[in-house]
Amino acid sequence: MKMKLLSIAMLSSSLLLTACGGGDDGDTTYTPKPEVPENNIKDPVVGIPANYELDGMAAASTDSVVMTYKMLGVNGGEVQATALVFTPKTPAPANGWPIVVWAHGTTGVADQCAPSKQGLMGNEVLLKALLAAGYVVVAPDYEGLGEPGGKEAHPFLNVKSEAYSITDAVVAARNYLTGLGKKTNGQWLAVGHSQGGQAVLGAAQYQSRAKLSYKGTIAIAPASNLGLILAGGEQAAIGKPDQVQIDLLAPLDTFTALITAGLKNQNPGLRFSDVFNTPTDLIAASAETSAEDSACYNVLEDRFKQAMDIYSQQNQTLQGYPRTKNNFMSIPSVSTFLTMDSQPLQKKVTTPVIVYQGVADATVPKQVTDILVASARAVGTSIPEANYRVGAWDHTTVYTANLAKIVQDVNVLMPAN
């Protein structure tokens, strides 16, 4: 995919500034970027954070809460979002704890799909390891996902939205912990898988918004080049037996439905019927319908699969099944999203970047991550070969098989003590 590359603002090292970033302790040195608005939100924590009792996190941490906070939304206004905040059981170092952000993979776009509502779904293993190693952990739900008002759609895979969800959660978490008399030291980094891998690459690009000392990014099978993924999946299904086609195409339709739902945040006139043929558009719309009917990722994918199965059995072929419209990727809002708004690392990032990628990954194929890494290097981002870690993993094992290494990476980039 030929990507439009934004111009790089050249900044001198003489522009290094020291800012409070929500507290006066520790390392809060950052380099401002004229194109990135700094977080100057007053009183960023909304109300009193609620206890988070799922996944055994309360036993693994001193504080285990769901925090509602203010962030800069994708439409340019201040909105409310939610994040999980956990503090270690070990005493803080003299200069305070560093913060690790965990950015989750795709769960859906409806509010009940937020990790703060349905749980961490196995990711608590890594979070508990980070807590035991001496890090505060902040895990945003992302803009519009679990937000208290239930009024805003989640801008699914929008890089800037995800980045601001992260930066503003870090600022708010520091504010909250300072109010409890707990010290953080101004250093932070971000780790994420799949959608979260894309999100933390966005955080690397926009990290100056937090006005803190950003130490690096660990992106695991990061989503990118979405148009290539969609087109490649379609191509891979051609000529295959119906059941193989269904297993390939249902995930594509699920992601397309979530993308469409997310685009409606900035494009309220966009309809599912603009992207999907009838009656498949009704399945897609269940991604964002009322709470009792809406579907998180796994349920939505099952609905697409079931409809294809029924059609295939009734017609003895999948040919002619009404899926997406042939030209949906040329719809202006969809095209802009696929080529620009969802694509990470379009600008030079100067902090360390580590990428994990599996050769057997069918969700985020290695070929698209190769393109992502090459494109990032082309605009000046340093990703040494040692930091592009490729193995015989799939989309799940690229994460689960490397948990210990990821914690080691965090400690190298940002020692806890």
Short mmCIF file of C-alpha atoms in Angstrom, two decimals:
data_model
loop_
_atom_site.label_atom_id
_atom_site.label_comp_id
_atom_site.label_asym_id
_atom_site.label_seq_id
_atom_site.Cartn_x
_atom_site.Cartn_y
_atom_site.Cartn_z
CA MET A 1 0.00 0.00 0.00
CA LYS A 2 1.29 3.41 -0.93
CA MET A 3 0.93 5.55 2.16
CA LYS A 4 0.85 9.31 2.34
CA LEU A 5 3.59 10.40 4.67
CA LEU A 6 3.13 13.47 6.80
CA SER A 7 5.94 15.98 6.99
CA ILE A 8 8.27 15.71 9.96
CA ALA A 9 8.60 18.70 12.25
CA MET A 10 12.30 19.31 12.88
CA LEU A 11 12.99 20.05 16.51
CA SER A 12 16.28 21.04 18.09
CA SER A 13 17.53 19.38 21.25
CA SER A 14 17.57 22.86 22.72
CA LEU A 15 13.78 22.61 22.94
CA LEU A 16 13.95 20.05 25.73
CA LEU A 17 11.70 21.27 28.51
CA THR A 18 10.90 20.14 32.01
CA ALA A 19 7.21 20.01 32.88
CA CYS A 20 5.29 18.82 35.90
CA GLY A 21 3.12 16.39 33.92
CA GLY A 22 0.82 15.81 36.90
CA GLY A 23 3.47 15.76 39.63
CA ASP A 24 6.79 17.28 40.59
CA ASP A 25 8.76 14.11 41.29
CA GLY A 26 11.19 12.24 39.09
CA ASP A 27 11.98 12.45 35.40
CA THR A 28 9.48 14.59 33.49
CA THR A 29 11.73 15.70 30.66
CA TYR A 30 10.06 15.69 27.28
CA THR A 31 10.39 17.22 23.83
CA PRO A 32 7.32 19.20 22.77
CA LYS A 33 5.95 18.80 19.25
CA PRO A 34 4.08 21.72 17.68
CA GLU A 35 1.61 19.37 15.96
CA VAL A 36 0.76 17.51 19.20
CA PRO A 37 -1.46 19.40 21.68
CA GLU A 38 -0.18 19.16 25.23
CA ASN A 39 -2.45 17.83 27.93
CA ASN A 40 -3.52 20.79 30.04
CA ILE A 41 -6.83 19.28 31.19
CA LYS A 42 -7.72 20.48 34.68
CA ASP A 43 -8.92 17.96 37.25
CA PRO A 44 -8.52 15.00 34.86
CA VAL A 45 -10.03 12.39 37.20
CA VAL A 46 -13.83 12.29 37.21
CA GLY A 47 -15.43 11.29 40.51
CA ILE A 48 -14.03 8.56 42.74
CA PRO A 49 -12.56 5.51 40.99
CA ALA A 50 -14.49 2.29 41.62
CA ASN A 51 -12.90 -0.91 42.85
CA TYR A 52 -12.04 -3.47 40.16
CA GLU A 53 -12.65 -6.95 41.55
CA LEU A 54 -12.21 -9.18 38.48
CA ASP A 55 -9.29 -11.41 37.42
CA GLY A 56 -7.71 -11.59 40.87
CA MET A 57 -6.18 -8.15 40.34
CA ALA A 58 -7.23 -6.85 43.76
CA ALA A 59 -5.10 -9.55 45.41
CA ALA A 60 -2.14 -8.75 43.14
CA SER A 61 -2.12 -4.99 43.75
CA THR A 62 -2.55 -2.41 46.47
CA ASP A 63 -4.93 -0.36 44.34
CA SER A 64 -7.18 -2.00 41.74
CA VAL A 65 -9.64 0.52 40.34
CA VAL A 66 -11.64 1.63 37.33
CA MET A 67 -10.84 5.31 36.81
CA THR A 68 -13.01 7.66 34.79
CA TYR A 69 -10.90 10.42 33.27
CA LYS A 70 -11.03 13.29 30.81
CA MET A 71 -9.28 13.02 27.46
CA LEU A 72 -9.07 14.82 24.14
CA GLY A 73 -11.50 13.04 21.85
CA VAL A 74 -11.14 12.28 18.16
CA ASN A 75 -13.58 15.08 17.31
CA GLY A 76 -11.44 17.69 19.08
CA GLY A 77 -13.51 18.05 22.24
CA GLU A 78 -13.01 16.86 25.79
CA VAL A 79 -14.69 13.51 26.49
CA GLN A 80 -14.74 11.01 29.33
CA ALA A 81 -13.10 7.59 29.15
CA THR A 82 -12.25 4.77 31.52
CA ALA A 83 -9.04 2.97 32.43
CA LEU A 84 -7.90 0.37 34.92
CA VAL A 85 -5.20 1.48 37.36
CA PHE A 86 -3.14 -0.94 39.46
CA THR A 87 -0.33 -0.23 41.94
CA PRO A 88 2.33 -2.70 43.15
CA LYS A 89 2.27 -4.26 46.59
CA THR A 90 5.96 -3.46 46.95
CA PRO A 91 6.96 -0.06 48.37
CA ALA A 92 7.64 2.68 45.84
CA PRO A 93 11.28 3.62 45.18
CA ALA A 94 12.38 6.93 46.67
CA ASN A 95 11.67 8.75 43.41
CA GLY A 96 8.39 6.92 42.77
CA TRP A 97 7.10 4.13 40.56
CA PRO A 98 7.39 4.15 36.77
CA ILE A 99 4.21 3.46 34.77
CA VAL A 100 3.59 0.76 32.17
CA VAL A 101 0.55 1.15 29.93
CA TRP A 102 -1.15 -2.03 28.73
CA ALA A 103 -3.11 -1.52 25.48
CA HIS A 104 -5.57 -4.34 24.84
CA GLY A 105 -6.46 -6.12 21.63
CA THR A 106 -9.80 -5.98 19.86
CA THR A 107 -12.82 -6.69 22.06
CA GLY A 108 -15.58 -4.87 20.16
CA VAL A 109 -17.01 -1.37 20.05
CA ALA A 110 -19.99 -1.61 22.43
CA ASP A 111 -19.49 -0.33 25.98
CA GLN A 112 -19.91 -3.75 27.59
CA CYS A 113 -16.94 -5.00 25.54
CA ALA A 114 -14.53 -2.84 27.56
CA PRO A 115 -11.99 -4.77 29.65
CA SER A 116 -13.07 -2.77 32.71
CA LYS A 117 -16.53 -4.34 32.31
CA GLN A 118 -15.93 -7.85 30.97
CA GLY A 119 -12.48 -8.53 32.39
CA LEU A 120 -8.94 -8.80 31.10
CA MET A 121 -9.49 -12.13 29.32
CA GLY A 122 -6.13 -13.65 30.20
CA ASN A 123 -4.07 -10.48 29.96
CA GLU A 124 -3.96 -10.31 33.74
CA VAL A 125 -0.99 -12.72 33.62
CA LEU A 126 1.25 -10.04 32.12
CA LEU A 127 -0.20 -7.29 34.28
CA LYS A 128 0.44 -9.25 37.46
CA ALA A 129 4.03 -9.90 36.35
CA LEU A 130 4.56 -6.19 35.76
CA LEU A 131 3.11 -5.33 39.17
CA ALA A 132 5.39 -7.89 40.82
CA ALA A 133 8.34 -6.30 39.02
CA GLY A 134 7.50 -2.92 40.57
CA TYR A 135 5.50 -1.04 37.94
CA VAL A 136 2.24 0.84 38.16
CA VAL A 137 0.00 -0.50 35.39
CA VAL A 138 -2.53 1.66 33.54
CA ALA A 139 -4.87 -0.13 31.12
CA PRO A 140 -7.15 2.19 29.12
CA ASP A 141 -10.42 0.92 27.65
CA TYR A 142 -9.97 3.46 24.77
CA GLU A 143 -12.20 6.36 23.80
CA GLY A 144 -15.89 5.47 23.55
CA LEU A 145 -15.41 1.95 24.91
CA GLY A 146 -16.98 1.67 28.35
CA GLU A 147 -17.33 5.43 28.67
CA PRO A 148 -19.83 6.40 31.36
CA GLY A 149 -22.29 8.39 29.24
CA GLY A 150 -22.82 5.69 26.65
CA LYS A 151 -23.14 8.43 24.04
CA GLU A 152 -19.94 8.09 22.04
CA ALA A 153 -18.92 5.39 19.58
CA HIS A 154 -15.48 3.82 19.96
CA PRO A 155 -13.29 5.11 17.07
CA PHE A 156 -12.01 1.59 16.41
CA LEU A 157 -8.37 1.47 15.23
CA ASN A 158 -8.10 5.26 14.97
CA VAL A 159 -4.45 5.85 15.86
CA LYS A 160 -4.81 9.35 17.30
CA SER A 161 -7.83 8.41 19.40
CA GLU A 162 -6.02 5.41 20.84
CA ALA A 163 -2.89 7.47 21.48
CA TYR A 164 -4.77 10.18 23.36
CA SER A 165 -6.66 7.51 25.31
CA ILE A 166 -3.25 6.32 26.48
CA THR A 167 -1.45 9.62 27.12
CA ASP A 168 -4.39 11.15 28.94
CA ALA A 169 -4.93 8.02 31.05
CA VAL A 170 -1.31 8.21 32.21
CA VAL A 171 -1.68 11.86 33.19
CA ALA A 172 -4.94 11.16 35.02
CA ALA A 173 -3.51 8.10 36.80
CA ARG A 174 -0.59 10.14 38.11
CA ASN A 175 -3.03 12.78 39.31
CA TYR A 176 -5.14 10.14 41.06
CA LEU A 177 -2.18 8.46 42.74
CA THR A 178 -0.71 11.78 43.84
CA GLY A 179 -4.01 12.46 45.58
CA LEU A 180 -3.54 9.21 47.49
CA GLY A 181 -0.04 10.26 48.52
CA LYS A 182 1.53 7.73 46.14
CA LYS A 183 4.48 8.81 44.06
CA THR A 184 5.18 8.09 40.39
CA ASN A 185 8.44 9.20 38.85
CA GLY A 186 7.38 10.59 35.48
CA GLN A 187 8.76 7.72 33.40
CA TRP A 188 6.44 5.55 31.34
CA LEU A 189 6.30 3.19 28.40
CA ALA A 190 3.59 1.30 26.53
CA VAL A 191 3.01 -2.37 25.67
CA GLY A 192 0.18 -3.63 23.47
CA HIS A 193 -1.03 -6.56 21.38
CA SER A 194 -2.90 -6.47 18.03
CA GLN A 195 -5.15 -3.40 18.18
CA GLY A 196 -3.14 -2.53 21.27
CA GLY A 197 0.10 -2.94 19.32
CA GLN A 198 -1.17 -0.37 16.87
CA ALA A 199 -2.31 1.82 19.77
CA VAL A 200 1.10 1.89 21.47
CA LEU A 201 2.80 2.79 18.19
CA GLY A 202 0.36 5.69 18.09
CA ALA A 203 1.28 6.55 21.66
CA ALA A 204 4.94 6.67 20.62
CA GLN A 205 4.07 9.23 17.96
CA TYR A 206 1.93 11.38 20.28
CA GLN A 207 3.66 10.71 23.63
CA SER A 208 4.73 14.35 24.07
CA ARG A 209 1.10 15.17 24.90
CA ALA A 210 1.62 13.68 28.37
CA LYS A 211 4.59 16.00 29.08
CA LEU A 212 6.47 13.14 30.74
CA SER A 213 9.54 11.00 30.04
CA TYR A 214 8.55 8.32 27.53
CA LYS A 215 10.93 5.37 27.49
CA GLY A 216 9.75 3.19 24.64
CA THR A 217 7.20 0.99 22.91
CA ILE A 218 6.67 -2.77 22.74
CA ALA A 219 4.22 -3.58 19.94
CA ILE A 220 3.11 -7.20 19.60
CA ALA A 221 1.59 -8.15 16.22
CA PRO A 222 0.47 -4.55 15.67
CA ALA A 223 -2.44 -3.89 13.34
CA SER A 224 -1.44 -1.84 10.29
CA ASN A 225 -2.01 -1.59 6.55
CA LEU A 226 -5.63 -2.60 7.05
CA GLY A 227 -6.53 -2.34 3.38
CA LEU A 228 -3.85 -4.91 2.57
CA ILE A 229 -5.10 -7.24 5.30
CA LEU A 230 -8.68 -7.06 4.02
CA ALA A 231 -7.69 -7.50 0.37
CA GLY A 232 -5.26 -10.29 1.20
CA GLY A 233 -7.89 -12.18 3.16
CA GLU A 234 -10.32 -11.97 0.26
CA GLN A 235 -7.66 -13.27 -2.12
CA ALA A 236 -6.74 -16.14 0.19
CA ALA A 237 -10.35 -17.36 0.27
CA ILE A 238 -10.74 -17.67 -3.51
CA GLY A 239 -11.20 -21.25 -4.67
CA LYS A 240 -11.20 -22.74 -1.18
CA PRO A 241 -13.90 -25.12 0.16
CA ASP A 242 -16.86 -23.33 1.69
CA GLN A 243 -15.91 -24.01 5.30
CA VAL A 244 -12.38 -22.74 4.74
CA GLN A 245 -13.79 -19.63 3.08
CA ILE A 246 -16.15 -19.04 5.99
CA ASP A 247 -13.29 -19.33 8.49
CA LEU A 248 -11.32 -16.75 6.49
CA LEU A 249 -14.11 -14.35 5.59
CA ALA A 250 -16.06 -14.12 8.86
CA PRO A 251 -13.16 -12.44 10.72
CA LEU A 252 -12.75 -9.98 7.82
CA ASP A 253 -16.43 -9.08 7.97
CA THR A 254 -16.22 -8.73 11.75
CA PHE A 255 -13.36 -6.25 11.51
CA THR A 256 -15.14 -4.39 8.71
CA ALA A 257 -18.26 -4.09 10.87
CA LEU A 258 -16.20 -2.72 13.77
CA ILE A 259 -14.43 -0.29 11.44
CA THR A 260 -17.78 0.93 10.11
CA ALA A 261 -19.16 1.37 13.62
CA GLY A 262 -16.05 3.27 14.68
CA LEU A 263 -16.17 5.56 11.66
CA LYS A 264 -19.66 6.69 12.60
CA ASN A 265 -18.12 8.71 15.43
CA GLN A 266 -16.77 11.21 12.90
CA ASN A 267 -19.13 10.31 10.05
CA PRO A 268 -22.63 9.97 11.56
CA GLY A 269 -24.18 9.72 8.10
CA LEU A 270 -22.30 6.52 7.29
CA ARG A 271 -24.62 3.50 7.29
CA PHE A 272 -23.84 -0.18 7.57
CA SER A 273 -25.81 -0.60 4.35
CA ASP A 274 -23.21 1.62 2.63
CA VAL A 275 -20.59 -1.03 3.37
CA PHE A 276 -22.55 -4.31 3.60
CA ASN A 277 -25.18 -5.84 1.37
CA THR A 278 -28.58 -6.69 2.85
CA PRO A 279 -29.26 -8.63 5.06
CA THR A 280 -25.63 -8.89 6.21
CA ASP A 281 -25.75 -5.20 7.15
CA LEU A 282 -28.10 -6.15 10.00
CA ILE A 283 -25.49 -8.52 11.44
CA ALA A 284 -22.85 -5.81 11.15
CA ALA A 285 -25.13 -3.32 12.91
CA SER A 286 -25.30 -5.59 15.96
CA ALA A 287 -21.78 -4.42 16.78
CA GLU A 288 -23.24 -1.22 18.19
CA THR A 289 -26.94 -1.77 18.94
CA SER A 290 -28.51 -1.61 22.40
CA ALA A 291 -26.65 -3.28 25.23
CA GLU A 292 -28.86 -6.36 25.37
CA ASP A 293 -28.46 -7.04 21.64
CA SER A 294 -24.99 -5.76 20.81
CA ALA A 295 -22.18 -8.18 20.13
CA CYS A 296 -18.58 -8.12 21.26
CA TYR A 297 -15.96 -9.48 18.89
CA ASN A 298 -16.37 -13.23 19.37
CA VAL A 299 -20.17 -13.17 19.29
CA LEU A 300 -20.19 -10.92 16.24
CA GLU A 301 -17.81 -13.23 14.37
CA ASP A 302 -20.01 -16.21 15.28
CA ARG A 303 -23.05 -14.41 13.84
CA PHE A 304 -21.26 -13.84 10.55
CA LYS A 305 -20.15 -17.49 10.48
CA GLN A 306 -23.62 -18.83 11.26
CA ALA A 307 -25.24 -16.80 8.48
CA MET A 308 -22.65 -18.03 5.97
CA ASP A 309 -23.07 -21.63 7.16
CA ILE A 310 -26.84 -21.49 6.68
CA TYR A 311 -26.50 -19.97 3.21
CA SER A 312 -23.90 -22.55 2.18
CA GLN A 313 -26.03 -25.47 3.38
CA GLN A 314 -29.19 -24.16 1.72
CA ASN A 315 -27.53 -23.36 -1.60
CA GLN A 316 -24.79 -26.00 -1.66
CA THR A 317 -22.34 -23.15 -2.28
CA LEU A 318 -21.17 -19.94 -0.68
CA GLN A 319 -21.07 -18.21 -4.04
CA GLY A 320 -23.48 -15.28 -4.16
CA TYR A 321 -23.61 -14.77 -0.39
CA PRO A 322 -24.28 -11.05 0.22
CA ARG A 323 -21.23 -9.81 2.11
CA THR A 324 -19.51 -6.44 1.71
CA LYS A 325 -20.11 -4.20 -1.27
CA ASN A 326 -17.43 -4.41 -3.93
CA ASN A 327 -16.42 -0.75 -3.72
CA PHE A 328 -16.75 -0.09 0.01
CA MET A 329 -13.03 0.67 0.45
CA SER A 330 -13.38 3.56 -2.02
CA ILE A 331 -15.98 5.35 0.14
CA PRO A 332 -14.11 8.57 1.06
CA SER A 333 -14.37 8.17 4.83
CA VAL A 334 -13.35 4.51 4.62
CA SER A 335 -10.49 5.23 2.23
CA THR A 336 -9.11 8.01 4.45
CA PHE A 337 -9.35 5.76 7.46
CA LEU A 338 -7.57 2.85 5.80
CA THR A 339 -4.72 4.89 4.33
CA MET A 340 -4.21 7.56 7.00
CA ASP A 341 -6.19 7.51 10.24
CA SER A 342 -5.50 3.87 11.08
CA GLN A 343 -1.87 3.72 9.97
CA PRO A 344 0.75 3.99 12.75
CA LEU A 345 4.34 5.27 12.50
CA GLN A 346 3.71 7.73 9.68
CA LYS A 347 6.00 10.19 11.44
CA LYS A 348 9.47 9.69 12.83
CA VAL A 349 9.57 8.29 16.35
CA THR A 350 12.77 8.91 18.31
CA THR A 351 12.13 6.64 21.31
CA PRO A 352 12.92 2.89 21.25
CA VAL A 353 10.50 0.61 19.38
CA ILE A 354 10.38 -3.18 19.75
CA VAL A 355 8.07 -5.22 17.50
CA TYR A 356 7.13 -8.89 17.93
CA GLN A 357 5.66 -10.69 14.90
CA GLY A 358 4.70 -14.28 14.16
CA VAL A 359 5.28 -15.96 10.81
CA ALA A 360 2.13 -18.06 11.32
CA ASP A 361 -0.06 -15.05 12.17
CA ALA A 362 -3.18 -15.10 9.96
CA THR A 363 -4.78 -12.04 11.61
CA VAL A 364 -1.86 -9.64 11.19
CA PRO A 365 0.29 -11.34 8.52
CA LYS A 366 4.04 -10.89 8.72
CA GLN A 367 4.04 -9.32 5.25
CA VAL A 368 2.05 -6.29 6.43
CA THR A 369 4.26 -5.83 9.48
CA ASP A 370 7.31 -6.02 7.22
CA ILE A 371 5.81 -3.12 5.26
CA LEU A 372 5.06 -1.22 8.48
CA VAL A 373 8.63 -1.60 9.75
CA ALA A 374 10.14 -0.68 6.37
CA SER A 375 7.91 2.40 6.08
CA ALA A 376 8.79 3.51 9.61
CA ARG A 377 12.48 3.17 8.87
CA ALA A 378 11.99 5.16 5.66
CA VAL A 379 10.78 8.20 7.63
CA GLY A 380 13.66 7.94 10.12
CA THR A 381 12.36 5.75 12.94
CA SER A 382 15.07 3.44 14.24
CA ILE A 383 13.94 -0.18 14.51
CA PRO A 384 17.16 -2.24 14.59
CA GLU A 385 16.98 -5.82 13.37
CA ALA A 386 17.40 -6.96 16.97
CA ASN A 387 14.21 -5.07 17.84
CA TYR A 388 12.12 -6.68 15.08
CA ARG A 389 11.58 -10.06 16.68
CA VAL A 390 10.13 -12.68 14.36
CA GLY A 391 9.33 -16.27 15.28
CA ALA A 392 7.11 -19.21 14.38
CA TRP A 393 4.18 -17.80 16.33
CA ASP A 394 0.54 -17.19 15.45
CA HIS A 395 -1.51 -14.16 16.51
CA THR A 396 -1.98 -15.53 20.03
CA THR A 397 1.33 -17.26 20.74
CA VAL A 398 3.35 -14.24 19.59
CA TYR A 399 2.09 -12.77 22.87
CA THR A 400 1.67 -15.74 25.20
CA ALA A 401 5.01 -17.36 24.32
CA ASN A 402 6.91 -14.14 24.99
CA LEU A 403 5.48 -12.90 28.29
CA ALA A 404 8.74 -13.29 30.21
CA LYS A 405 10.71 -11.62 27.42
CA ILE A 406 8.27 -8.71 27.34
CA VAL A 407 8.74 -8.11 31.07
CA GLN A 408 12.51 -8.24 30.49
CA ASP A 409 12.16 -5.71 27.67
CA VAL A 410 10.24 -3.39 29.97
CA ASN A 411 12.96 -3.64 32.60
CA VAL A 412 15.71 -2.90 30.06
CA LEU A 413 13.90 0.11 28.62
CA MET A 414 12.77 1.41 32.01
CA PRO A 415 14.23 -0.21 35.14
CA ALA A 416 11.75 -0.33 38.01
CA ASN A 417 14.31 0.87 40.56
#
